[in-house]
Amino acid sequence: MNSEDIARLAGVSRSTVSRVINNYANVPEATRAKVLAVIEKYNYEPNTSARILAGKSNNTIGLFVISVSEKERRIYQNAYYSSFINAVVDVANDNGYYVLVHTIYSEKDYSKVKQSFLQKRICAGILVGNEKLSSALKEISRMGYPIGIVDYDPEDIEKYDLDDSNLIVVNSKDYEGTTDALNYLIGLGHREIGIITGRMETYSGRQRYEAYINVLESNGIEIKPEFVLKGEFHKKKTYDEVRNLVDSKKLPTALFACNDDMALAAMEVFSENGIRIPEDISIIGFDDIPLAAHIKPALSTVKVPGYEMVGHITELVISKIESKVRKFHYESIPDQLIIRDTCTNVRDGAF
Amino acid sequence: MNSEDIARLAGVSRSTVSRVINNYANVPEATRAKVLAVIEKYNYEPNTSARILAGKSNNTIGLFVISVSEKERRIYQNAYYSSFINAVVDVANDNGYYVLVHTIYSEKDYSKVKQSFLQKRICAGILVGNEKLSSALKEISRMGYPIGIVDYDPEDIEKYDLDDSNLIVVNSKDYEGTTDALNYLIGLGHREIGIITGRMETYSGRQRYEAYINVLESNGIEIKPEFVLKGEFHKKKTYDEVRNLVDSKKLPTALFACNDDMALAAMEVFSENGIRIPEDISIIGFDDIPLAAHIKPALSTVKVPGYEMVGHITELVISKIESKVRKFHYESIPDQLIIRDTCTNVRDGAF
DNA sequence: CTGAAAGCGCTTACAG
DNA sequence: CTGAAAGCGCTTACAG
């Protein structure tokens, strides 16, 4: 069943069938109804490849989920990501777009992005993932398609010579979120504040660390290298770092973890060692993963609105596809401090 | 840049370029190298739509994530699903396939499946989701494309008149998993065993319930209606049901929850009411979501190998695409009882 | 308002 | 081994 069949059955030409399908204005209602009836009756749907080849948009957004640092190829383990995929698909589908999902596990896989464009499979791309985006990004940005990136340093655009006219960058306000968390801790009287850092290959990892340094310094609090634990956003790394800290017998009174996974890992180690939270040490995380509210004690954290952020970038990408305006768009979304049960006034503690 | 440009640049015809791209045997090495060099140099990738239109497979699998019962369109909240998407994408990408992800939130959305086939966007479909699959499935099964379905009653195939020659159904062994969990509880001395049921619209929901009934009966244990709580796989519903149970002052000594979310909800309610787990009541879940191992006490449960299950069905679908053998394939994957800290011998308890 | 025809970029018998 | 040509199923100027 193709447009020619429909045309014959409706007693018109393929041109007219096409006009009906594409909602051209200059088709009399009677003709339109006649054609529509045949289309309906035979359950006809135009061949997508033919339409694209003839000049229509493919209406497909590529979603590239980058995870070059994970050993295991289990992105979903990271609760962070699953909401991203869902957000893109929801918003795209609502707007009549399809989404092609790809995972990127290595530097080499970046060629998949370029390839998808070159093969004309997609008309825009959204990149999410926790790694420094490779140099491949320069090339990708220059292909002329709208590209949405989540968690990217806007200064890197110039630094890596990207073409920003096709770029949409949406970040969460990690610096401010971190500042809020730290000020909260300081307000509770803490002066010995440690950090479990994320991956410095990510913008959010760097921002959270920088905010830590700056807030402490501007409050006249000394930054002790032994209280700076390198967690890399991973639980495994964090276990080791926190165990070392515990072994050193010198604990801070509060610990700021750059994500909830690491905060949880730290809590486990403390719990194993009879160190009470928050009595012996306060701890605060980042992200607000579902688990955070459910563990005991419930984890105080900084909520990153992941679904909203990614849903929003999807809307921006779609409007860029349709508007043809080529202009850099940057946005950052506020985080929210969520106070639960893992932080307490330093004077109430055992120290 | 198209195949004609490449042809001219390489001094051959488009036919030869095509033969090189498609790895035809009858191209001399020298010619192949010459063409490849030009392709490489200009970063040429053949236009996908043109290839498909000319007869190539679109190499795209549609992944339809069904969630008609959820109020909120947040599939990812269900930890269950995110691993599914990831599994399909990983396996498909590894085999050179693309995946188009769609969410289905209403009965009406099922037309998206049919449409995607009719428009020739996809050459196979995988349906995952927690609802009774609609009657649309009959039509979909008859379109002649391989369809993989997770969690579907094989008896419904005949009942709903599906064409099974294109079907691949993969379930987890819910009945056996439930039996294991219940036998474990019975082995601990429990005779007062309640259940929080899932959605009866799902095969797994029904299987788990049926196994509960049968195991109890075959052990001569009375099934008390007041111990059958209707949780619908949802936390909210479960809170209400468990509160009612607690208010009734008549608790079973053990509770089998048809998924971990509901087990967790029950634990929260018990905890609020000073009912200790496992001392006052044993509880066991189903699924083994990441949270299960991390809450205190750690939840005993039946692990469903979701990623493996869906990865496997993806492999089966791909081999069906490529083999052209049309024959029903059914498989069920064993679950695994995971004993952690929420169940204890009934004699040790406070009852 | 509508049809004939060109064209999108490939693949693949067909003929040599 | 290789090229000319038909054909895949549409869309869209073009002409009327």
XYZ file of C-alpha atoms (C1' of nucleotides) in Angstrom:
734
model
C 0.000 0.000 0.000
C 1.618 3.220 -1.163
C 0.537 6.695 -2.109
C -0.111 5.581 -5.651
C -2.576 2.945 -4.454
C -4.318 5.488 -2.300
C -4.456 7.878 -5.221
C -6.044 5.323 -7.497
C -8.531 4.250 -4.850
C -9.500 7.840 -4.155
C -9.591 8.786 -7.797
C -6.948 11.484 -7.511
C -3.237 11.823 -8.239
C -0.355 11.093 -5.902
C 0.208 14.825 -5.711
C -3.161 15.307 -4.141
C -2.684 12.446 -1.735
C 0.557 14.043 -0.683
C -1.108 17.407 -0.251
C -3.698 15.888 2.012
C -1.096 14.108 4.088
C 0.948 17.243 4.430
C -2.030 19.411 5.175
C -1.738 21.752 2.279
C -4.269 24.535 2.384
C -5.357 24.377 -1.223
C -7.284 21.124 -1.081
C -11.090 21.394 -1.083
C -12.727 19.807 1.916
C -14.534 17.248 -0.210
C -11.339 16.022 -1.839
C -9.564 15.925 1.471
C -12.342 13.872 3.048
C -12.384 11.443 0.159
C -8.647 10.852 0.350
C -8.661 10.654 4.121
C -11.373 8.026 4.000
C -9.267 5.785 1.783
C -6.174 6.359 3.927
C -8.175 5.464 6.996
C -9.741 2.431 5.441
C -6.457 0.912 4.371
C -4.508 2.015 7.396
C -2.065 3.721 5.163
C 0.988 5.443 6.622
C 3.504 7.123 4.333
C 6.928 5.537 4.141
C 9.240 7.532 6.361
C 12.365 6.945 4.310
C 10.674 8.117 1.164
C 9.427 11.246 2.862
C 12.824 12.046 4.261
C 14.497 11.403 0.951
C 12.009 13.720 -0.695
C 12.910 16.475 1.698
C 10.969 16.087 4.924
C 12.656 16.253 8.281
C 13.394 12.941 9.915
C 11.978 14.293 13.150
C 14.392 12.236 15.146
C 16.586 13.324 18.004
C 19.643 11.326 18.935
C 20.142 10.859 22.646
C 23.701 9.893 23.458
C 24.266 8.677 26.941
C 27.933 8.894 27.691
C 29.570 6.750 30.280
C 33.198 6.344 29.421
C 34.318 5.989 33.013
C 32.093 3.140 34.078
C 33.668 -0.258 34.092
C 30.356 -1.942 33.848
C 28.104 -0.978 31.040
C 25.196 -0.414 33.336
C 24.242 3.172 33.019
C 20.993 2.568 34.770
C 22.824 1.731 37.947
C 23.273 5.430 38.037
C 19.793 6.530 39.013
C 20.745 9.891 37.606
C 20.582 8.701 34.016
C 17.334 6.864 33.840
C 15.406 10.040 34.488
C 17.300 11.672 31.655
C 16.263 9.141 29.060
C 12.716 9.329 30.266
C 12.662 13.110 30.100
C 13.961 13.269 26.562
C 11.557 10.618 25.303
C 8.554 12.172 27.019
C 9.153 15.652 25.710
C 10.195 14.511 22.259
C 7.191 12.217 21.829
C 4.872 14.974 22.998
C 6.208 17.150 20.219
C 5.996 14.534 17.510
C 9.666 13.634 17.583
C 11.261 10.253 17.786
C 14.314 9.499 19.816
C 17.178 7.251 18.925
C 19.084 6.262 22.044
C 22.742 5.406 21.907
C 25.193 4.581 24.620
C 28.768 5.757 24.433
C 31.246 3.743 26.393
C 34.499 4.870 24.840
C 36.136 7.784 23.105
C 35.826 5.858 19.887
C 32.060 5.572 20.261
C 31.781 9.315 19.734
C 31.976 8.605 16.043
C 28.457 7.216 16.409
C 27.233 10.734 16.904
C 28.851 12.046 13.769
C 27.791 8.999 11.842
C 24.165 9.349 12.867
C 24.158 12.874 11.498
C 26.035 12.004 8.333
C 23.677 9.143 7.641
C 20.835 11.566 8.179
C 19.259 9.478 10.890
C 18.822 12.378 13.271
C 18.341 16.096 12.987
C 19.583 17.039 16.443
C 21.511 15.502 19.287
C 21.423 15.588 23.050
C 24.476 14.518 24.965
C 24.304 13.580 28.593
C 26.988 11.889 30.584
C 29.500 12.265 33.226
C 32.673 12.728 31.294
C 34.675 15.488 29.835
C 33.315 15.644 26.350
C 35.914 14.561 23.911
C 37.530 16.588 21.195
C 35.083 14.888 18.862
C 32.672 17.506 20.102
C 34.376 20.215 18.101
C 33.667 18.385 14.929
C 30.130 17.541 15.975
C 29.334 21.128 16.823
C 30.434 22.185 13.368
C 28.096 19.922 11.513
C 25.308 22.461 11.681
C 22.791 20.489 13.721
C 21.346 21.608 17.041
C 23.208 19.982 19.896
C 22.051 20.004 23.490
C 24.599 19.300 26.188
C 23.945 18.831 29.851
C 26.667 19.606 32.355
C 29.258 21.414 30.287
C 31.547 24.297 31.108
C 30.539 27.206 28.866
C 34.146 28.374 28.879
C 35.192 25.156 27.223
C 33.261 26.156 24.143
C 35.855 28.728 23.208
C 38.714 26.762 24.667
C 37.984 23.745 22.517
C 36.961 25.826 19.548
C 33.397 24.590 19.278
C 30.919 26.276 17.006
C 28.509 27.582 19.600
C 25.843 28.748 17.196
C 24.296 25.290 17.252
C 24.813 24.675 20.919
C 22.431 24.606 23.824
C 24.014 24.063 27.191
C 21.946 23.495 30.288
C 23.584 22.985 33.654
C 22.367 22.858 37.174
C 23.615 25.605 39.464
C 26.149 23.398 41.142
C 28.214 26.220 42.490
C 25.268 27.819 44.225
C 23.908 24.500 45.414
C 27.236 23.659 46.965
C 27.418 27.088 48.545
C 24.007 26.555 50.127
C 25.011 23.189 51.516
C 28.244 24.518 52.932
C 26.651 27.613 54.431
C 24.105 25.351 56.072
C 26.911 23.303 57.585
C 28.776 26.424 58.671
C 25.581 27.774 60.159
C 25.417 24.637 62.260
C 28.783 25.611 63.677
C 31.019 23.336 61.641
C 34.588 24.510 60.983
C 36.096 21.138 60.195
C 34.435 20.342 56.907
C 35.633 17.663 54.580
C 34.668 16.923 50.999
C 34.357 13.824 48.871
C 35.024 15.121 45.401
C 33.506 13.949 42.138
C 35.209 13.519 38.815
C 37.151 16.539 37.780
C 36.499 15.603 34.181
C 32.956 16.852 34.663
C 31.880 20.434 34.973
C 29.658 19.664 37.934
C 32.529 17.863 39.615
C 34.760 20.876 39.180
C 32.116 23.409 40.169
C 31.257 21.620 43.377
C 34.901 21.409 44.309
C 35.608 25.044 43.512
C 32.637 26.189 45.518
C 33.915 24.144 48.441
C 37.308 25.817 48.273
C 35.872 29.295 47.909
C 33.201 29.074 50.560
C 35.603 27.700 53.109
C 38.218 30.299 52.315
C 35.792 33.173 52.402
C 34.705 31.972 55.836
C 38.254 31.828 57.021
C 38.148 28.069 57.312
C 41.340 26.202 56.639
C 41.221 23.570 53.917
C 42.943 20.478 55.206
C 44.249 18.184 52.474
C 43.509 15.139 54.628
C 39.852 16.109 54.572
C 39.712 16.247 50.779
C 38.740 12.738 49.687
C 38.763 11.793 46.043
C 35.598 9.862 45.382
C 35.337 10.210 41.616
C 31.534 10.041 41.960
C 31.935 6.307 42.614
C 31.027 4.261 45.630
C 33.977 1.935 45.349
C 36.557 4.685 45.329
C 34.727 6.335 48.191
C 34.815 3.268 50.415
C 38.593 3.267 50.254
C 38.950 6.968 50.835
C 36.579 7.033 53.778
C 38.205 3.975 55.339
C 41.539 5.761 55.182
C 39.971 8.775 56.801
C 38.513 6.649 59.574
C 41.842 4.906 60.089
C 43.569 8.241 60.467
C 41.492 8.823 63.613
C 41.123 12.458 62.657
C 37.610 13.113 61.403
C 36.076 16.375 60.282
C 32.821 17.260 62.025
C 31.039 17.447 58.709
C 31.449 15.947 55.266
C 30.155 17.309 51.989
C 29.820 14.561 49.382
C 29.663 15.636 45.746
C 26.935 13.110 45.073
C 24.522 10.944 47.014
C 26.090 7.663 45.983
C 29.291 8.721 47.685
C 27.442 10.072 50.713
C 25.754 6.704 51.060
C 29.050 4.875 50.733
C 30.547 7.083 53.425
C 27.583 6.435 55.684
C 28.087 2.713 55.291
C 31.735 2.940 56.281
C 30.969 5.149 59.263
C 28.220 2.829 60.363
C 30.552 -0.181 60.146
C 32.976 1.660 62.370
C 30.470 2.692 64.981
C 30.632 6.324 63.979
C 27.175 7.808 64.397
C 25.464 10.113 61.935
C 24.811 12.911 62.652
C 26.004 12.765 66.268
C 29.622 12.006 65.442
C 29.757 13.416 61.957
C 27.337 15.351 59.772
C 27.052 14.402 56.152
C 25.346 15.994 53.192
C 25.058 14.740 49.637
C 24.169 16.007 46.166
C 21.529 14.948 43.588
C 18.703 13.681 45.779
C 18.432 10.216 44.363
C 15.326 8.250 45.387
C 17.299 6.307 47.959
C 18.294 9.465 49.820
C 14.911 9.936 51.427
C 14.569 6.295 52.367
C 17.732 5.342 54.169
C 18.048 5.828 57.875
C 18.994 8.455 58.801
C 17.484 10.161 55.774
C 20.169 11.954 53.811
C 20.264 15.735 53.646
C 21.272 16.712 50.158
C 21.116 19.203 47.305
C 18.413 18.249 44.858
C 19.273 18.491 41.177
C 16.132 18.665 39.045
C 17.390 16.172 36.480
C 14.134 15.325 34.778
C 13.148 18.969 34.460
C 16.597 19.996 33.291
C 16.757 17.416 30.550
C 13.121 17.869 29.612
C 13.833 21.548 29.243
C 16.890 21.081 27.082
C 14.820 18.799 24.873
C 12.281 21.569 24.391
C 15.049 24.002 23.564
C 16.563 21.620 21.059
C 13.219 21.090 19.385
C 12.538 24.779 19.110
C 16.014 25.228 17.652
C 15.335 22.529 15.073
C 12.201 24.336 14.049
C 13.305 27.924 14.284
C 16.472 27.787 12.244
C 17.839 30.560 14.443
C 21.442 29.698 15.066
C 22.483 31.262 18.317
C 24.116 29.947 21.454
C 21.753 29.289 24.318
C 22.931 28.860 27.867
C 20.876 28.171 30.906
C 21.410 27.007 34.437
C 18.757 25.588 36.681
C 18.707 26.150 40.445
C 19.235 23.288 42.821
C 17.456 22.969 46.119
C 18.851 22.262 49.551
C 16.915 19.397 51.134
C 17.379 19.184 54.854
C 16.766 15.772 56.324
C 18.458 13.939 59.191
C 22.163 13.615 58.547
C 23.384 17.005 59.732
C 23.330 18.470 63.185
C 24.711 21.352 65.148
C 28.342 20.744 65.876
C 27.818 21.498 69.586
C 25.332 18.647 69.917
C 27.885 16.223 68.657
C 30.361 14.033 70.469
C 33.335 16.147 69.507
C 28.543 14.529 -0.660
C 26.756 11.535 -2.126
C 27.666 8.278 -3.772
C 27.853 9.961 -7.133
C 30.489 12.403 -5.845
C 32.458 9.548 -4.401
C 32.172 7.688 -7.679
C 33.491 10.612 -9.684
C 36.322 11.251 -7.247
C 37.327 7.618 -7.277
C 36.930 7.280 -11.023
C 34.325 4.545 -10.859
C 30.537 4.284 -11.130
C 27.986 4.580 -8.334
C 27.410 0.871 -8.692
C 30.949 0.168 -7.697
C 30.827 2.567 -4.787
C 27.740 0.782 -3.599
C 29.414 -2.577 -3.984
C 32.300 -1.430 -1.852
C 30.012 -0.048 0.822
C 28.005 -3.221 0.897
C 31.029 -5.438 0.867
C 30.335 -7.260 -2.309
C 32.826 -10.004 -3.006
C 33.437 -9.215 -6.647
C 35.403 -6.028 -6.237
C 39.160 -6.242 -6.784
C 41.209 -5.155 -3.797
C 42.736 -2.249 -5.681
C 39.375 -0.816 -6.637
C 38.041 -1.308 -3.154
C 41.018 0.490 -1.632
C 40.715 3.383 -4.059
C 37.045 3.877 -3.282
C 37.547 3.439 0.428
C 40.247 6.087 0.405
C 37.896 8.637 -1.109
C 35.111 7.687 1.293
C 37.497 8.063 4.190
C 38.871 11.342 2.960
C 35.502 12.983 2.614
C 33.961 11.369 5.625
C 31.218 10.020 3.481
C 28.374 8.053 5.017
C 25.560 6.746 2.830
C 22.157 8.304 3.352
C 20.143 5.945 5.492
C 16.777 6.823 4.008
C 18.020 6.209 0.510
C 19.452 2.860 1.502
C 16.264 1.802 3.176
C 14.171 2.972 0.264
C 16.397 0.990 -2.052
C 15.791 -2.141 -0.079
C 18.136 -2.280 2.889
C 16.901 -3.015 6.384
C 16.415 -0.030 8.624
C 18.222 -1.890 11.371
C 16.115 -0.214 13.985
C 14.303 -1.791 16.877
C 11.415 -0.016 18.530
C 11.423 -0.163 22.303
C 8.006 0.592 23.725
C 7.921 1.223 27.416
C 4.383 0.837 28.601
C 3.132 2.503 31.697
C -0.576 3.000 31.401
C -1.214 2.709 35.111
C 1.156 5.380 36.337
C -0.344 8.702 37.111
C 2.912 10.473 36.707
C 4.768 10.005 33.514
C 7.938 9.078 35.281
C 8.788 5.630 34.252
C 12.249 5.949 35.643
C 10.861 6.228 39.135
C 10.397 2.570 38.672
C 13.960 1.339 38.988
C 12.791 -1.735 37.158
C 12.502 0.047 33.820
C 15.724 1.930 33.539
C 17.680 -1.289 33.385
C 15.406 -2.439 30.591
C 16.131 0.493 28.351
C 19.792 0.150 29.018
C 19.788 -3.558 28.233
C 18.034 -3.130 24.907
C 20.279 -0.287 23.809
C 23.469 -2.073 24.823
C 22.659 -5.297 23.044
C 21.193 -3.601 19.994
C 24.135 -1.239 19.560
C 26.553 -4.112 19.946
C 24.842 -5.827 17.045
C 24.728 -2.784 14.811
C 21.106 -1.963 15.493
C 19.597 1.328 16.474
C 16.843 1.707 18.998
C 13.912 4.042 18.873
C 12.450 4.471 22.326
C 8.806 5.305 22.828
C 6.754 5.641 25.951
C 3.163 4.475 26.047
C 0.981 6.098 28.626
C -2.450 5.230 27.349
C -4.344 2.631 25.388
C -4.441 5.053 22.512
C -0.659 5.322 22.427
C -0.496 1.731 21.264
C -1.150 3.035 17.794
C 2.401 4.384 17.911
C 3.638 0.830 17.646
C 1.598 0.053 14.584
C 2.439 3.394 13.072
C 6.170 2.908 13.531
C 5.953 -0.336 11.604
C 3.693 1.034 8.917
C 5.969 3.991 8.401
C 8.835 1.525 8.132
C 10.783 3.160 10.927
C 11.475 -0.088 12.716
C 11.870 -3.703 11.754
C 11.077 -5.227 15.146
C 9.568 -4.207 18.428
C 10.135 -4.918 22.080
C 7.370 -4.229 24.540
C 8.035 -3.884 28.217
C 5.656 -2.598 30.791
C 3.492 -3.449 33.657
C 0.073 -3.598 32.108
C -2.124 -6.113 30.494
C -1.238 -5.654 26.884
C -4.110 -4.192 25.008
C -6.080 -5.737 22.229
C -3.929 -3.650 19.903
C -1.421 -6.420 20.376
C -3.405 -8.766 18.207
C -3.101 -6.421 15.307
C 0.556 -5.731 16.010
C 1.409 -9.416 16.142
C -0.150 -9.883 12.735
C 1.970 -7.318 10.978
C 4.712 -9.819 10.340
C 7.499 -8.208 12.346
C 9.350 -9.846 15.203
C 7.901 -8.733 18.515
C 9.505 -9.358 21.866
C 7.351 -9.142 24.962
C 8.478 -9.269 28.529
C 6.102 -10.470 31.218
C 3.248 -11.934 29.233
C 1.047 -14.934 29.863
C 1.711 -17.414 27.043
C -1.871 -18.603 27.343
C -3.087 -15.151 26.398
C -1.601 -15.612 22.974
C -4.300 -18.010 21.977
C -6.926 -16.347 24.112
C -6.458 -13.012 22.401
C -5.851 -14.559 19.028
C -2.349 -13.251 18.500
C -0.197 -14.503 15.667
C 2.501 -16.220 17.658
C 4.818 -16.945 14.758
C 6.399 -13.538 15.177
C 6.390 -13.538 18.934
C 9.119 -13.947 21.472
C 7.995 -13.979 25.066
C 10.463 -13.916 27.911
C 9.293 -13.991 31.505
C 10.959 -14.448 34.798
C 9.986 -17.560 36.729
C 7.720 -15.691 39.082
C 5.816 -18.709 40.202
C 8.942 -20.571 41.214
C 10.495 -17.478 42.774
C 7.415 -16.959 44.884
C 7.404 -20.604 45.858
C 11.006 -20.314 47.024
C 10.247 -17.251 49.092
C 7.213 -18.832 50.701
C 8.952 -22.120 51.406
C 11.724 -20.143 53.047
C 9.175 -18.422 55.274
C 7.425 -21.696 56.050
C 10.781 -23.248 56.833
C 11.278 -20.512 59.396
C 8.108 -21.727 61.064
C 5.654 -19.164 59.748
C 2.008 -20.230 59.389
C 0.447 -16.803 59.426
C 1.662 -15.451 56.120
C 0.196 -12.412 54.449
C 0.683 -11.069 50.946
C 0.737 -7.657 49.370
C -0.395 -8.360 45.831
C 0.697 -6.634 42.650
C -1.419 -5.638 39.698
C -3.537 -8.461 38.461
C -3.352 -6.932 35.002
C 0.204 -8.218 34.782
C 1.267 -11.777 34.336
C 3.872 -11.510 37.071
C 1.269 -10.054 39.406
C -1.035 -12.958 38.771
C 1.685 -15.597 38.949
C 2.980 -14.369 42.258
C -0.507 -14.356 43.701
C -1.352 -17.794 42.391
C 1.840 -19.250 43.754
C 0.996 -17.752 47.139
C -2.409 -19.402 47.153
C -1.098 -22.758 46.003
C 1.927 -22.951 48.267
C -0.111 -22.059 51.320
C -2.837 -24.504 50.448
C -0.471 -27.329 49.718
C 1.095 -26.728 53.123
C -2.267 -26.818 54.801
C -2.062 -23.158 55.716
C -5.282 -21.246 55.784
C -5.499 -18.177 53.570
C -7.007 -15.366 55.584
C -8.627 -12.652 53.475
C -7.558 -10.018 55.996
C -3.942 -10.920 55.264
C -4.334 -10.406 51.541
C -3.464 -6.754 50.953
C -3.975 -5.220 47.541
C -0.892 -3.192 46.802
C -1.132 -2.874 43.017
C 2.683 -2.728 42.870
C 2.434 0.824 44.181
C 3.751 2.355 47.365
C 0.805 4.665 47.889
C -1.783 1.922 47.741
C 0.392 -0.167 50.009
C 0.656 2.474 52.722
C -3.122 2.465 53.075
C -3.443 -1.278 53.070
C -0.701 -1.813 55.613
C -2.060 0.920 57.884
C -5.398 -0.849 57.862
C -3.672 -4.075 58.718
C -1.816 -2.456 61.585
C -5.021 -0.837 62.844
C -6.722 -4.210 62.879
C -4.253 -5.312 65.573
C -4.057 -8.722 63.953
C -0.762 -9.117 62.165
C 0.537 -12.131 60.318
C 4.003 -13.262 61.417
C 5.309 -12.851 57.898
C 4.442 -10.813 54.860
C 5.277 -11.577 51.258
C 5.294 -8.427 49.129
C 4.959 -8.877 45.382
C 7.616 -6.250 44.774
C 10.292 -4.409 46.708
C 8.631 -1.022 46.466
C 5.672 -2.380 48.393
C 7.900 -4.218 50.860
C 9.655 -0.937 51.551
C 6.386 0.893 51.984
C 5.232 -1.761 54.431
C 8.479 -1.481 56.348
C 7.973 2.256 56.669
C 4.500 1.813 58.089
C 5.626 -0.855 60.521
C 8.531 1.278 61.600
C 6.232 4.267 62.214
C 4.110 2.041 64.416
C 6.931 0.599 66.442
C 6.586 -2.807 64.873
C 10.038 -4.306 64.565
C 11.369 -6.140 61.547
C 12.070 -9.022 61.672
C 11.383 -9.499 65.388
C 7.699 -8.641 65.215
C 7.080 -9.453 61.594
C 9.150 -10.953 58.804
C 8.957 -9.405 55.398
C 10.222 -10.440 51.992
C 10.053 -8.602 48.694
C 10.452 -9.257 44.972
C 12.730 -7.747 42.284
C 15.847 -6.846 44.255
C 15.985 -3.181 43.417
C 19.216 -1.375 44.352
C 17.621 0.059 47.458
C 16.851 -3.380 48.865
C 20.414 -4.077 49.896
C 20.905 -0.662 51.389
C 18.053 -0.057 53.729
C 18.205 -1.178 57.316
C 17.370 -3.917 57.883
C 18.439 -5.071 54.443
C 15.497 -6.531 52.589
C 15.329 -10.214 51.805
C 13.849 -10.598 48.359
C 13.596 -12.556 45.137
C 15.956 -11.187 42.552
C 14.613 -10.800 39.020
C 17.438 -10.578 36.487
C 15.901 -7.686 34.571
C 18.912 -6.537 32.609
C 19.790 -10.071 31.568
C 16.205 -10.915 30.711
C 15.727 -7.912 28.485
C 19.197 -8.176 27.012
C 18.403 -11.746 26.124
C 15.092 -10.949 24.503
C 16.884 -8.325 22.453
C 19.303 -10.945 21.189
C 16.426 -13.228 20.345
C 14.625 -10.472 18.490
C 17.723 -9.634 16.501
C 18.302 -13.229 15.534
C 14.667 -13.448 14.486
C 15.052 -10.359 12.326
C 17.999 -11.939 10.612
C 16.882 -15.524 10.400
C 13.474 -15.086 8.840
C 12.377 -18.197 10.702
C 8.871 -17.498 11.921
C 8.255 -19.578 14.978
C 7.074 -18.803 18.478
C 9.793 -18.621 21.065
C 9.090 -18.809 24.762
C 11.538 -18.630 27.578
C 11.493 -18.075 31.281
C 14.442 -17.024 33.363
C 14.972 -18.221 36.929
C 14.804 -15.795 39.812
C 17.009 -16.039 42.849
C 16.096 -15.933 46.502
C 18.259 -13.381 48.274
C 18.303 -13.795 52.014
C 19.156 -10.678 53.946
C 17.886 -9.371 57.277
C 14.126 -8.999 57.204
C 13.043 -12.530 57.950
C 13.541 -14.567 61.049
C 12.417 -17.763 62.667
C 8.933 -17.316 63.983
C 9.994 -18.729 67.378
C 12.546 -15.960 67.810
C 9.875 -13.375 67.349
C 7.717 -11.538 69.835
C 4.610 -13.503 68.987
C -7.474 23.420 -7.460
C -4.754 19.483 -9.571
C -1.789 16.339 -12.379
C 2.678 15.046 -14.803
C 7.242 14.914 -13.918
C 11.639 15.618 -11.771
C 14.292 14.496 -8.069
C 15.856 12.850 -3.338
C 20.330 9.015 -2.846
C 20.765 4.809 -2.767
C 20.788 -0.748 -4.415
C 20.625 -4.290 -7.502
C 19.351 -7.151 -11.248
C 20.905 -6.953 -16.037
C 23.967 -6.999 -19.685
C 28.355 -7.028 -21.228
C 34.698 -7.222 -12.883
C 31.787 -3.016 -13.953
C 28.501 0.511 -15.743
C 23.782 2.140 -17.321
C 19.372 2.076 -15.818
C 15.292 0.981 -13.264
C 13.155 1.402 -9.100
C 12.248 2.240 -4.001
C 7.922 5.879 -2.297
C 7.542 10.017 -1.448
C 7.371 15.768 -2.123
C 7.164 19.790 -4.559
C 7.984 23.244 -7.922
C 5.799 23.820 -12.447
C 2.273 24.438 -15.586
C -2.293 24.689 -16.510
